């Protein structure tokens, strides 16, 4: 059983399109995250949701809109895709207040904008 | 704001060599420190973690790390690397609330057979 699963694994799309990436976790965690890993492998947090509520929104263009229908899902919708959005996007989950286990990461979605 | 610095961006070693990757953090609260590994084309996997107690922590695959509070460091070590250790290694610090895991820039390790 995959603990944190993301779909799709690869996404190639043209500039200007709108796309979504889905994430689901079966760990019973109450907090989920989106991270962006750029071409230099730098990992930066984008969003954090706790029990479906947005708690962290780093400096991310408003073309990126996360949606959490329930605490097991956190989807990322991106409007008007730009070349600079090309990256690997990782979903992660954790249990709030439990700091000694770190986060569990999904396998990533490689987004290529052409 | 918390931050993590990894000074070695690229490390190339021969098999059986010893490894030490540097990690320095900046955070005013109680630290929770982690090392993650990312094998080529794969997701992040937890190598080891420190949150309290013995500052020398042992992780999977023969890795260990030492938390030195006075130096704000959490360096990763392995006495003898293998070709299969070729990967990207990330140090990270988690805040007290557990809702902000901040990564260093990563160190790319290449082990030559």
Coordinates of N, CA and C in Angstrom, one line a residue:
Chain A
X1 N 0.8 -1.2 0.0 CA 0.0 0.0 0.0 C 0.9 1.2 0.0
X2 N 0.6 2.1 -1.0 CA 1.4 3.3 -1.0 C 0.9 4.3 0.0
X3 N 1.7 4.9 0.8 CA 1.3 5.7 1.9 C 0.8 7.1 1.4
X4 N 1.6 7.7 0.5 CA 1.3 9.0 -0.1 C 1.4 8.8 -1.6
X5 N 0.3 8.9 -2.3 CA 0.3 8.6 -3.7 C -0.1 9.9 -4.5
X6 N 0.6 10.1 -5.6 CA 0.4 11.3 -6.4 C 0.1 10.8 -7.8
X7 N -0.8 11.5 -8.5 CA -1.0 11.3 -9.9 C -1.2 12.6 -10.6
X8 N -0.7 12.7 -11.9 CA 0.1 11.7 -12.6 C 1.5 11.8 -12.1
X9 N 2.3 10.8 -12.5 CA 3.7 10.8 -12.2 C 4.5 11.7 -13.2
X10 N 4.0 11.8 -14.4 CA 4.6 12.7 -15.4 C 3.5 13.5 -16.1
X11 N 3.8 14.8 -16.3 CA 2.8 15.6 -17.0 C 3.5 16.6 -17.9
X12 N 3.3 16.5 -19.2 CA 3.8 17.3 -20.2 C 2.7 18.1 -20.8
X13 N 2.8 19.5 -20.8 CA 1.7 20.3 -21.3 C 2.3 21.6 -21.9
X14 N 1.4 22.2 -22.6 CA 1.8 23.5 -23.2 C 1.6 24.7 -22.3
X15 N 2.3 25.7 -22.6 CA 2.2 27.0 -21.9 C 0.7 27.4 -22.0
X16 N 0.2 28.0 -21.0 CA -1.1 28.5 -21.0 C -2.2 27.6 -20.6
X17 N -1.9 26.3 -20.6 CA -2.9 25.3 -20.1 C -3.1 25.3 -18.6
X18 N -4.2 24.7 -18.3 CA -4.5 24.5 -16.8 C -4.4 23.0 -16.5
X19 N -3.8 22.7 -15.4 CA -3.6 21.3 -15.1 C -3.7 21.1 -13.6
X20 N -4.0 19.8 -13.2 CA -4.2 19.5 -11.8 C -3.3 18.3 -11.5
X21 N -2.8 18.3 -10.2 CA -2.1 17.1 -9.7 C -2.8 16.7 -8.4
X22 N -3.0 15.4 -8.3 CA -3.8 14.9 -7.2 C -2.9 14.2 -6.2
X23 N -3.2 14.2 -4.9 CA -2.5 13.6 -3.9 C -3.4 13.0 -2.8
X24 N -3.1 11.8 -2.4 CA -3.9 11.1 -1.4 C -3.0 10.4 -0.4
X25 N -3.3 10.5 0.8 CA -2.5 9.7 1.8 C -3.4 8.8 2.6
X26 N -2.9 7.6 3.0 CA -3.7 6.7 3.7 C -3.1 6.4 5.1
X27 N -2.3 7.4 5.6 CA -1.7 7.3 6.9 C -2.5 7.8 8.1
X28 N -3.6 8.4 7.8 CA -4.4 9.0 8.8 C -3.9 10.3 9.3
X29 N -2.9 10.9 8.6 CA -2.3 12.2 9.0 C -3.4 13.3 8.8
X30 N -3.2 14.3 9.5 CA -4.1 15.5 9.4 C -3.5 16.7 8.7
X31 N -2.3 16.6 8.3 CA -1.6 17.7 7.6 C -1.0 17.3 6.4
X32 N -1.2 18.0 5.3 CA -0.6 17.7 4.0 C 0.1 18.9 3.4
X33 N 1.0 18.7 2.5 CA 1.9 19.7 2.0 C 2.1 19.5 0.5
X34 N 2.4 20.6 -0.1 CA 3.0 20.6 -1.5 C 4.4 21.3 -1.4
X35 N 5.4 20.5 -2.0 CA 6.7 21.1 -2.2 C 7.0 21.1 -3.7
X36 N 7.9 22.1 -4.0 CA 8.3 22.2 -5.4 C 9.8 22.0 -5.4
X37 N 10.3 21.1 -6.3 CA 11.8 20.8 -6.4 C 12.2 21.3 -7.8
X38 N 13.0 22.3 -7.8 CA 13.4 22.9 -9.1 C 14.5 22.1 -9.7
X39 N 15.0 22.6 -10.8 CA 16.0 21.8 -11.6 C 17.3 21.7 -10.9
X40 N 17.6 22.5 -9.9 CA 18.8 22.4 -9.1 C 18.6 21.6 -7.8
X41 N 17.4 20.9 -7.8 CA 17.1 20.0 -6.7 C 16.7 20.7 -5.4
X42 N 16.5 22.0 -5.5 CA 16.2 22.8 -4.3 C 14.7 22.6 -4.0
X43 N 14.4 22.2 -2.7 CA 13.1 21.9 -2.3 C 12.5 23.0 -1.5
X44 N 11.3 23.5 -1.9 CA 10.7 24.6 -1.2 C 9.2 24.3 -0.9
X45 N 8.8 24.6 0.3 CA 7.4 24.4 0.6 C 6.5 25.4 -0.1
X46 N 5.4 24.9 -0.6 CA 4.4 25.8 -1.3 C 3.2 26.1 -0.4
X47 N 2.6 25.0 0.0 CA 1.4 25.1 0.8 C 1.4 24.0 1.9
X48 N 0.6 24.3 3.0 CA 0.4 23.3 4.0 C -1.1 23.4 4.4
X49 N -1.7 22.3 4.5 CA -3.1 22.2 4.9 C -3.2 21.3 6.2
X50 N -4.0 21.8 7.1 CA -4.3 21.0 8.3 C -5.8 20.8 8.4
X51 N -6.2 19.5 8.4 CA -7.7 19.3 8.5 C -8.5 20.2 7.5
X52 N -8.0 20.2 6.3 CA -8.6 20.9 5.2 C -8.5 22.4 5.2
X53 N -7.8 22.9 6.2 CA -7.6 24.4 6.3 C -6.2 24.8 5.9
X54 N -6.1 25.8 5.1 CA -4.8 26.3 4.7 C -4.1 26.9 5.8
X55 N -2.9 26.4 6.2 CA -2.1 27.0 7.3 C -0.8 27.7 6.8
X56 N -0.3 27.2 5.7 CA 0.9 27.9 5.2 C 0.7 28.1 3.7
X57 N 1.0 29.3 3.3 CA 1.0 29.7 1.9 C 2.2 30.5 1.6
X58 N 3.2 29.9 1.2 CA 4.5 30.6 0.9 C 4.3 31.5 -0.3
X59 N 5.3 32.2 -0.7 CA 5.2 33.1 -1.8 C 5.0 32.3 -3.1
X60 N 3.8 32.0 -3.4 CA 3.5 31.2 -4.6 C 2.5 32.0 -5.5
X61 N 2.7 32.1 -6.8 CA 1.8 32.8 -7.7 C 0.4 32.3 -7.5
X62 N -0.6 33.2 -7.6 CA -2.0 32.8 -7.3 C -2.5 32.0 -8.5
X63 N -1.7 31.7 -9.4 CA -2.1 30.7 -10.5 C -2.1 29.3 -9.9
X64 N -1.5 29.1 -8.7 CA -1.5 27.8 -8.0 C -2.6 27.9 -7.0
X65 N -3.5 26.9 -7.0 CA -4.5 26.9 -6.1 C -4.7 25.5 -5.5
X66 N -4.4 25.3 -4.2 CA -4.5 24.0 -3.6 C -6.0 23.8 -3.2
X67 N -6.4 22.5 -3.2 CA -7.8 22.2 -2.7 C -7.7 20.9 -1.9
X68 N -8.3 21.0 -0.7 CA -8.3 19.8 0.1 C -9.8 19.4 0.4
X69 N -10.3 18.5 -0.3 CA -11.7 18.1 -0.1 C -11.9 17.4 1.2
X70 N -10.9 16.7 1.7 CA -10.9 16.1 3.0 C -9.5 15.9 3.5
X71 N -9.2 15.5 4.7 CA -7.9 15.6 5.2 C -7.0 14.5 4.6
X72 N -7.5 13.6 3.8 CA -6.7 12.6 3.1 C -6.3 13.0 1.7
X73 N -6.8 14.1 1.3 CA -6.5 14.5 -0.1 C -6.1 16.0 -0.1
X74 N -5.1 16.3 -1.0 CA -4.7 17.6 -1.2 C -4.3 17.7 -2.7
X75 N -5.1 18.4 -3.5 CA -4.9 18.5 -4.9 C -4.3 19.9 -5.2
X76 N -3.5 20.0 -6.3 CA -2.9 21.2 -6.7 C -3.4 21.5 -8.1
X77 N -4.0 22.7 -8.3 CA -4.5 23.1 -9.6 C -3.6 24.3 -10.0
X78 N -3.1 24.2 -11.3 CA -2.3 25.3 -11.8 C -2.9 25.9 -13.0
X79 N -3.2 27.2 -13.0 CA -3.8 27.9 -14.2 C -2.7 28.5 -15.0
X80 N -2.9 28.7 -16.3 CA -2.1 29.4 -17.2 C -0.6 29.0 -17.0
X81 N -0.3 27.8 -17.2 CA 1.0 27.3 -16.9 C 2.1 28.1 -17.7
X82 N 3.2 28.2 -17.0 CA 4.4 29.0 -17.6 C 5.6 28.0 -17.6
X83 N 6.6 28.4 -18.5 CA 7.8 27.5 -18.6 C 8.4 27.3 -17.2
X84 N 8.4 28.4 -16.4 CA 9.1 28.3 -15.1 C 8.4 27.4 -14.1
X85 N 7.2 27.0 -14.5 CA 6.5 26.0 -13.6 C 7.1 24.6 -13.7
X86 N 7.9 24.4 -14.7 CA 8.5 23.1 -14.9 C 9.3 22.7 -13.7
X87 N 9.0 21.6 -13.1 CA 9.7 21.2 -11.8 C 9.1 19.8 -11.4
X88 N 9.6 19.3 -10.3 CA 9.0 18.1 -9.7 C 8.2 18.6 -8.5
X89 N 7.0 18.2 -8.4 CA 6.1 18.6 -7.3 C 5.9 17.4 -6.4
X90 N 6.2 17.6 -5.1 CA 6.1 16.5 -4.1 C 5.0 16.8 -3.2
X91 N 4.1 15.9 -2.9 CA 3.1 15.9 -1.9 C 3.7 15.2 -0.7
X92 N 3.3 15.7 0.5 CA 3.8 15.0 1.8 C 2.7 15.1 2.8
X93 N 2.8 14.3 3.8 CA 1.9 14.4 4.9 C 2.6 14.2 6.2
X94 N 1.9 14.6 7.3 CA 2.4 14.4 8.7 C 1.3 14.5 9.6
X95 N 1.5 14.3 10.9 CA 0.5 14.4 11.9 C 0.9 15.6 12.7
X96 N 0.0 16.6 12.8 CA 0.3 17.9 13.5 C 0.7 17.6 14.9
X97 N 1.8 18.3 15.4 CA 2.2 18.2 16.7 C 3.2 17.0 17.0
X98 N 3.2 16.1 16.0 CA 4.2 15.0 16.1 C 5.4 15.3 15.3
X99 N 6.4 15.7 16.0 CA 7.6 16.2 15.2 C 8.7 15.2 15.1
X100 N 8.6 14.1 15.7 CA 9.7 13.2 15.7 C 9.6 12.1 14.6
X101 N 8.7 12.3 13.6 CA 8.6 11.3 12.5 C 8.9 12.0 11.2
X102 N 9.0 13.3 11.2 CA 9.2 13.9 9.9 C 7.9 13.8 9.0
X103 N 8.2 14.0 7.8 CA 7.1 13.9 6.8 C 7.3 12.7 5.9
X104 N 6.1 12.2 5.4 CA 6.2 11.1 4.4 C 5.9 11.7 3.1
X105 N 6.7 11.4 2.1 CA 6.6 12.1 0.8 C 6.0 11.1 -0.2
X106 N 5.3 11.7 -1.2 CA 4.9 10.9 -2.4 C 6.1 10.8 -3.3
X107 N 5.8 10.1 -4.4 CA 6.9 9.8 -5.4 C 7.1 11.0 -6.4
X108 N 6.3 12.0 -6.3 CA 6.6 13.2 -7.1 C 5.8 13.2 -8.4
X109 N 5.6 14.4 -8.9 CA 5.0 14.6 -10.3 C 5.9 15.5 -11.0
X110 N 6.5 14.9 -12.1 CA 7.4 15.8 -12.9 C 6.6 16.5 -14.0
X111 N 6.5 17.8 -13.8 CA 5.7 18.7 -14.7 C 6.7 19.3 -15.7
X112 N 6.4 19.2 -17.0 CA 7.2 19.8 -18.0 C 6.3 20.7 -18.8
X113 N 6.6 22.0 -18.8 CA 5.8 22.9 -19.6 C 6.6 23.3 -20.9
X114 N 6.0 23.1 -22.0 CA 6.7 23.3 -23.3 C 6.0 24.5 -24.1
Chain B
X1 N 13.1 33.0 11.4 CA 12.8 32.0 10.4 C 13.9 31.0 10.4
X2 N 13.5 29.7 10.2 CA 14.5 28.7 10.2 C 15.2 28.5 8.8
X3 N 16.4 28.0 8.8 CA 17.1 27.8 7.6 C 18.1 26.7 7.8
X4 N 18.5 26.1 6.7 CA 19.5 25.0 6.7 C 20.5 25.2 5.6
X5 N 21.7 25.0 5.9 CA 22.8 25.2 4.9 C 23.6 23.9 4.7
X6 N 23.7 23.5 3.5 CA 24.6 22.3 3.2 C 25.7 22.8 2.3
X7 N 26.9 22.8 2.8 CA 28.0 23.5 2.1 C 28.6 22.7 1.0
X8 N 28.4 21.4 1.1 CA 29.0 20.5 0.0 C 27.8 20.3 -1.0
X9 N 28.0 20.9 -2.2 CA 27.0 20.7 -3.2 C 27.2 19.4 -4.0
X10 N 28.4 19.1 -4.3 CA 28.7 17.9 -5.0 C 29.9 17.2 -4.3
X11 N 29.7 15.9 -4.1 CA 30.8 15.1 -3.5 C 31.0 13.9 -4.4
X12 N 32.2 13.6 -4.7 CA 32.6 12.4 -5.5 C 33.5 11.6 -4.7
X13 N 33.2 10.3 -4.5 CA 34.0 9.4 -3.7 C 34.2 8.1 -4.4
X14 N 35.2 7.4 -4.0 CA 35.4 6.0 -4.5 C 34.7 5.1 -3.5
X15 N 34.3 3.9 -3.9 CA 33.8 3.0 -3.0 C 34.7 2.7 -1.9
X16 N 34.1 2.5 -0.7 CA 34.9 2.2 0.5 C 35.4 3.5 1.2
X17 N 35.3 4.6 0.5 CA 35.8 5.8 1.2 C 34.8 6.2 2.3
X18 N 35.3 7.0 3.2 CA 34.4 7.5 4.3 C 33.7 8.8 3.8
X19 N 32.5 9.0 4.4 CA 31.7 10.1 3.9 C 31.3 11.0 5.1
X20 N 31.4 12.3 4.9 CA 30.8 13.2 5.9 C 30.3 14.4 5.1
X21 N 29.0 14.6 5.3 CA 28.3 15.7 4.6 C 27.9 16.7 5.7
X22 N 28.2 18.0 5.4 CA 27.9 19.0 6.4 C 26.5 19.5 6.3
X23 N 26.0 19.9 7.5 CA 24.7 20.5 7.6 C 24.7 21.5 8.8
X24 N 24.4 22.7 8.6 CA 24.2 23.7 9.6 C 22.8 24.3 9.6
X25 N 22.2 24.5 10.7 CA 20.8 25.0 10.7 C 20.8 26.3 11.6
X26 N 19.7 27.0 11.3 CA 19.4 28.1 12.1 C 18.0 28.1 12.5
X27 N 17.7 27.9 13.8 CA 16.4 27.9 14.4 C 16.4 28.2 15.8
X28 N 15.5 29.0 16.3 CA 15.6 29.5 17.7 C 14.9 28.5 18.7
X29 N 14.1 27.6 18.2 CA 13.4 26.7 19.1 C 14.1 25.4 19.3
X30 N 13.3 24.4 19.9 CA 13.8 23.1 20.0 C 13.9 22.4 18.6
X31 N 15.0 21.9 18.3 CA 15.2 21.4 16.9 C 14.8 19.9 16.8
X32 N 14.3 19.7 15.6 CA 14.0 18.4 15.2 C 14.7 18.3 13.8
X33 N 15.7 17.4 13.7 CA 16.5 17.4 12.5 C 16.4 16.1 11.8
X34 N 16.5 16.2 10.5 CA 16.4 15.0 9.6 C 17.4 15.0 8.5
X35 N 17.7 13.8 8.0 CA 18.4 13.6 6.8 C 17.5 12.8 5.9
X36 N 17.3 13.2 4.7 CA 16.5 12.5 3.7 C 17.5 12.2 2.5
X37 N 17.2 11.1 1.9 CA 17.9 10.7 0.7 C 17.0 10.6 -0.5
X38 N 17.4 11.0 -1.7 CA 16.6 10.9 -2.9 C 17.5 10.2 -3.9
X39 N 17.2 8.9 -4.2 CA 17.9 8.2 -5.2 C 17.4 8.7 -6.6
X40 N 18.2 8.6 -7.6 CA 17.9 9.1 -8.9 C 16.5 8.7 -9.4
X41 N 15.7 9.7 -9.7 CA 14.3 9.5 -10.2 C 13.3 9.1 -9.1
X42 N 13.7 9.1 -7.9 CA 12.8 8.6 -6.8 C 12.4 9.7 -5.9
X43 N 11.5 9.3 -4.9 CA 11.1 10.3 -3.9 C 12.0 10.4 -2.7
X44 N 11.7 11.3 -1.9 CA 12.5 11.4 -0.6 C 12.2 10.3 0.4
X45 N 13.3 9.8 0.9 CA 13.1 8.8 1.9 C 13.9 9.2 3.2
X46 N 13.3 8.9 4.3 CA 14.0 9.3 5.6 C 15.2 8.4 5.9
X47 N 16.3 9.0 6.1 CA 17.5 8.2 6.5 C 17.6 8.1 8.0
X48 N 17.5 9.3 8.6 CA 17.6 9.3 10.1 C 17.0 10.6 10.6
X49 N 16.9 10.6 12.0 CA 16.3 11.8 12.5 C 16.8 12.0 14.0
X50 N 16.8 13.3 14.4 CA 17.1 13.6 15.8 C 16.1 14.5 16.3
X51 N 15.6 14.1 17.5 CA 14.6 15.1 18.2 C 15.0 15.3 19.6
X52 N 15.7 14.3 20.3 CA 16.1 14.5 21.6 C 17.0 13.3 22.0
X53 N 17.6 13.4 23.2 CA 18.4 12.3 23.7 C 19.8 12.2 23.1
X54 N 20.3 11.1 22.8 CA 21.6 10.8 22.3 C 21.9 11.6 21.1
X55 N 22.9 12.5 21.1 CA 23.1 13.3 19.9 C 23.7 12.5 18.7
X56 N 24.1 11.3 18.9 CA 24.6 10.5 17.8 C 23.5 9.6 17.4
X57 N 22.9 9.8 16.3 CA 21.8 9.0 15.8 C 22.2 8.1 14.7
X58 N 21.7 6.9 14.7 CA 22.0 5.9 13.6 C 20.7 5.7 12.8
X59 N 21.0 5.7 11.5 CA 19.9 5.5 10.6 C 20.0 4.2 9.8
X60 N 19.3 4.2 8.7 CA 19.3 3.0 7.8 C 20.6 3.0 7.0
X61 N 20.9 1.9 6.4 CA 22.0 1.7 5.5 C 23.3 2.1 6.0
X62 N 23.5 2.0 7.3 CA 24.8 2.3 7.9 C 25.2 3.8 8.1
X63 N 24.2 4.7 7.8 CA 24.4 6.1 8.0 C 24.2 6.5 9.5
X64 N 24.9 7.5 9.9 CA 24.7 8.1 11.2 C 24.9 9.6 11.1
X65 N 24.4 10.3 12.1 CA 24.6 11.8 12.1 C 24.8 12.2 13.6
X66 N 25.5 13.3 13.8 CA 25.8 13.8 15.1 C 25.3 15.2 15.2
X67 N 24.4 15.4 16.2 CA 23.9 16.7 16.5 C 24.9 17.4 17.5
X68 N 25.4 18.5 17.1 CA 26.3 19.3 17.9 C 25.6 20.7 18.1
X69 N 25.0 20.8 19.3 CA 24.2 22.0 19.5 C 25.0 23.3 19.4
X70 N 26.3 23.2 20.0 CA 27.1 24.4 20.1 C 27.5 24.9 18.7
X71 N 27.5 24.0 17.7 CA 27.9 24.3 16.4 C 26.7 24.4 15.4
X72 N 25.5 24.2 16.0 CA 24.3 24.2 15.1 C 24.5 23.3 13.9
X73 N 25.1 22.1 14.2 CA 25.4 21.2 13.1 C 24.7 19.9 13.3
X74 N 24.6 19.2 12.2 CA 24.0 17.9 12.1 C 24.6 17.2 10.9
X75 N 25.8 16.8 11.0 CA 26.5 16.2 9.9 C 26.2 14.8 9.7
X76 N 26.2 14.4 8.5 CA 25.9 13.0 8.1 C 27.2 12.2 7.9
X77 N 27.3 11.0 8.3 CA 28.5 10.2 8.1 C 28.2 8.8 7.7
X78 N 29.1 8.2 7.0 CA 29.1 6.8 6.8 C 30.5 6.3 6.6
X79 N 31.0 5.3 7.3 CA 32.4 4.9 7.3 C 32.9 4.4 6.0
X80 N 32.0 3.8 5.2 CA 32.4 3.2 4.0 C 31.3 3.2 3.0
X81 N 31.4 4.0 1.9 CA 30.3 4.2 1.0 C 30.3 3.1 -0.1
X82 N 29.1 2.9 -0.6 CA 29.0 2.0 -1.7 C 28.4 2.7 -2.9
X83 N 28.6 2.0 -4.1 CA 28.1 2.6 -5.3 C 26.6 3.0 -5.2
X84 N 25.9 2.1 -4.5 CA 24.4 2.3 -4.4 C 24.1 3.5 -3.5
X85 N 25.0 4.1 -2.9 CA 24.8 5.3 -2.1 C 24.7 6.6 -3.0
X86 N 25.0 6.4 -4.2 CA 24.9 7.6 -5.2 C 23.5 8.1 -5.1
X87 N 23.3 9.4 -4.7 CA 22.0 10.0 -4.5 C 22.2 11.4 -4.1
X88 N 21.0 12.1 -4.0 CA 21.0 13.4 -3.4 C 20.6 13.3 -2.0
X89 N 21.3 14.1 -1.1 CA 21.1 14.0 0.3 C 20.6 15.4 0.8
X90 N 19.6 15.4 1.6 CA 19.0 16.6 2.1 C 18.9 16.6 3.6
X91 N 19.4 17.7 4.2 CA 19.2 17.9 5.6 C 18.0 18.8 5.8
X92 N 17.3 18.6 6.9 CA 16.1 19.4 7.1 C 15.8 19.7 8.6
X93 N 15.2 20.8 8.9 CA 14.8 21.1 10.2 C 13.3 21.3 10.3
X94 N 12.7 20.8 11.3 CA 11.3 20.9 11.5 C 11.0 21.8 12.7
X95 N 10.1 22.7 12.6 CA 9.8 23.6 13.7 C 9.0 22.9 14.8
X96 N 8.8 23.6 15.9 CA 8.1 23.0 17.0 C 6.7 22.6 16.8
X97 N 6.0 23.4 15.9 CA 4.6 23.1 15.6 C 4.5 21.9 14.7
X98 N 5.6 21.5 14.1 CA 5.6 20.4 13.1 C 5.0 20.7 11.8
X99 N 4.8 22.0 11.5 CA 4.2 22.3 10.2 C 5.1 23.0 9.2
X100 N 6.3 23.1 9.5 CA 7.3 23.7 8.6 C 8.6 22.9 8.5
X101 N 8.7 22.1 7.5 CA 10.0 21.3 7.3 C 10.8 22.0 6.3
X102 N 11.9 22.6 6.7 CA 12.7 23.4 5.8 C 14.0 22.6 5.4
X103 N 14.2 22.5 4.1 CA 15.3 21.7 3.6 C 16.5 22.6 3.3
X104 N 17.7 22.0 3.4 CA 18.9 22.6 2.8 C 18.9 22.4 1.3
X105 N 19.9 22.9 0.7 CA 20.0 22.9 -0.8 C 20.4 21.5 -1.4
X106 N 20.7 20.6 -0.5 CA 21.0 19.2 -1.0 C 22.5 19.1 -1.3
X107 N 23.0 17.8 -1.2 CA 24.3 17.5 -1.6 C 24.2 16.3 -2.6
X108 N 24.8 16.4 -3.7 CA 24.8 15.3 -4.7 C 26.0 14.5 -4.5
X109 N 25.8 13.2 -4.1 CA 26.9 12.3 -3.9 C 27.0 11.3 -5.0
X110 N 28.2 11.2 -5.6 CA 28.4 10.2 -6.6 C 29.5 9.3 -6.1
X111 N 29.3 8.0 -6.1 CA 30.2 7.1 -5.6 C 30.7 6.3 -6.9
X112 N 32.0 6.3 -7.1 CA 32.6 5.6 -8.3 C 32.9 4.2 -7.9
X113 N 32.5 3.3 -8.8 CA 32.7 1.8 -8.4 C 34.2 1.5 -8.5

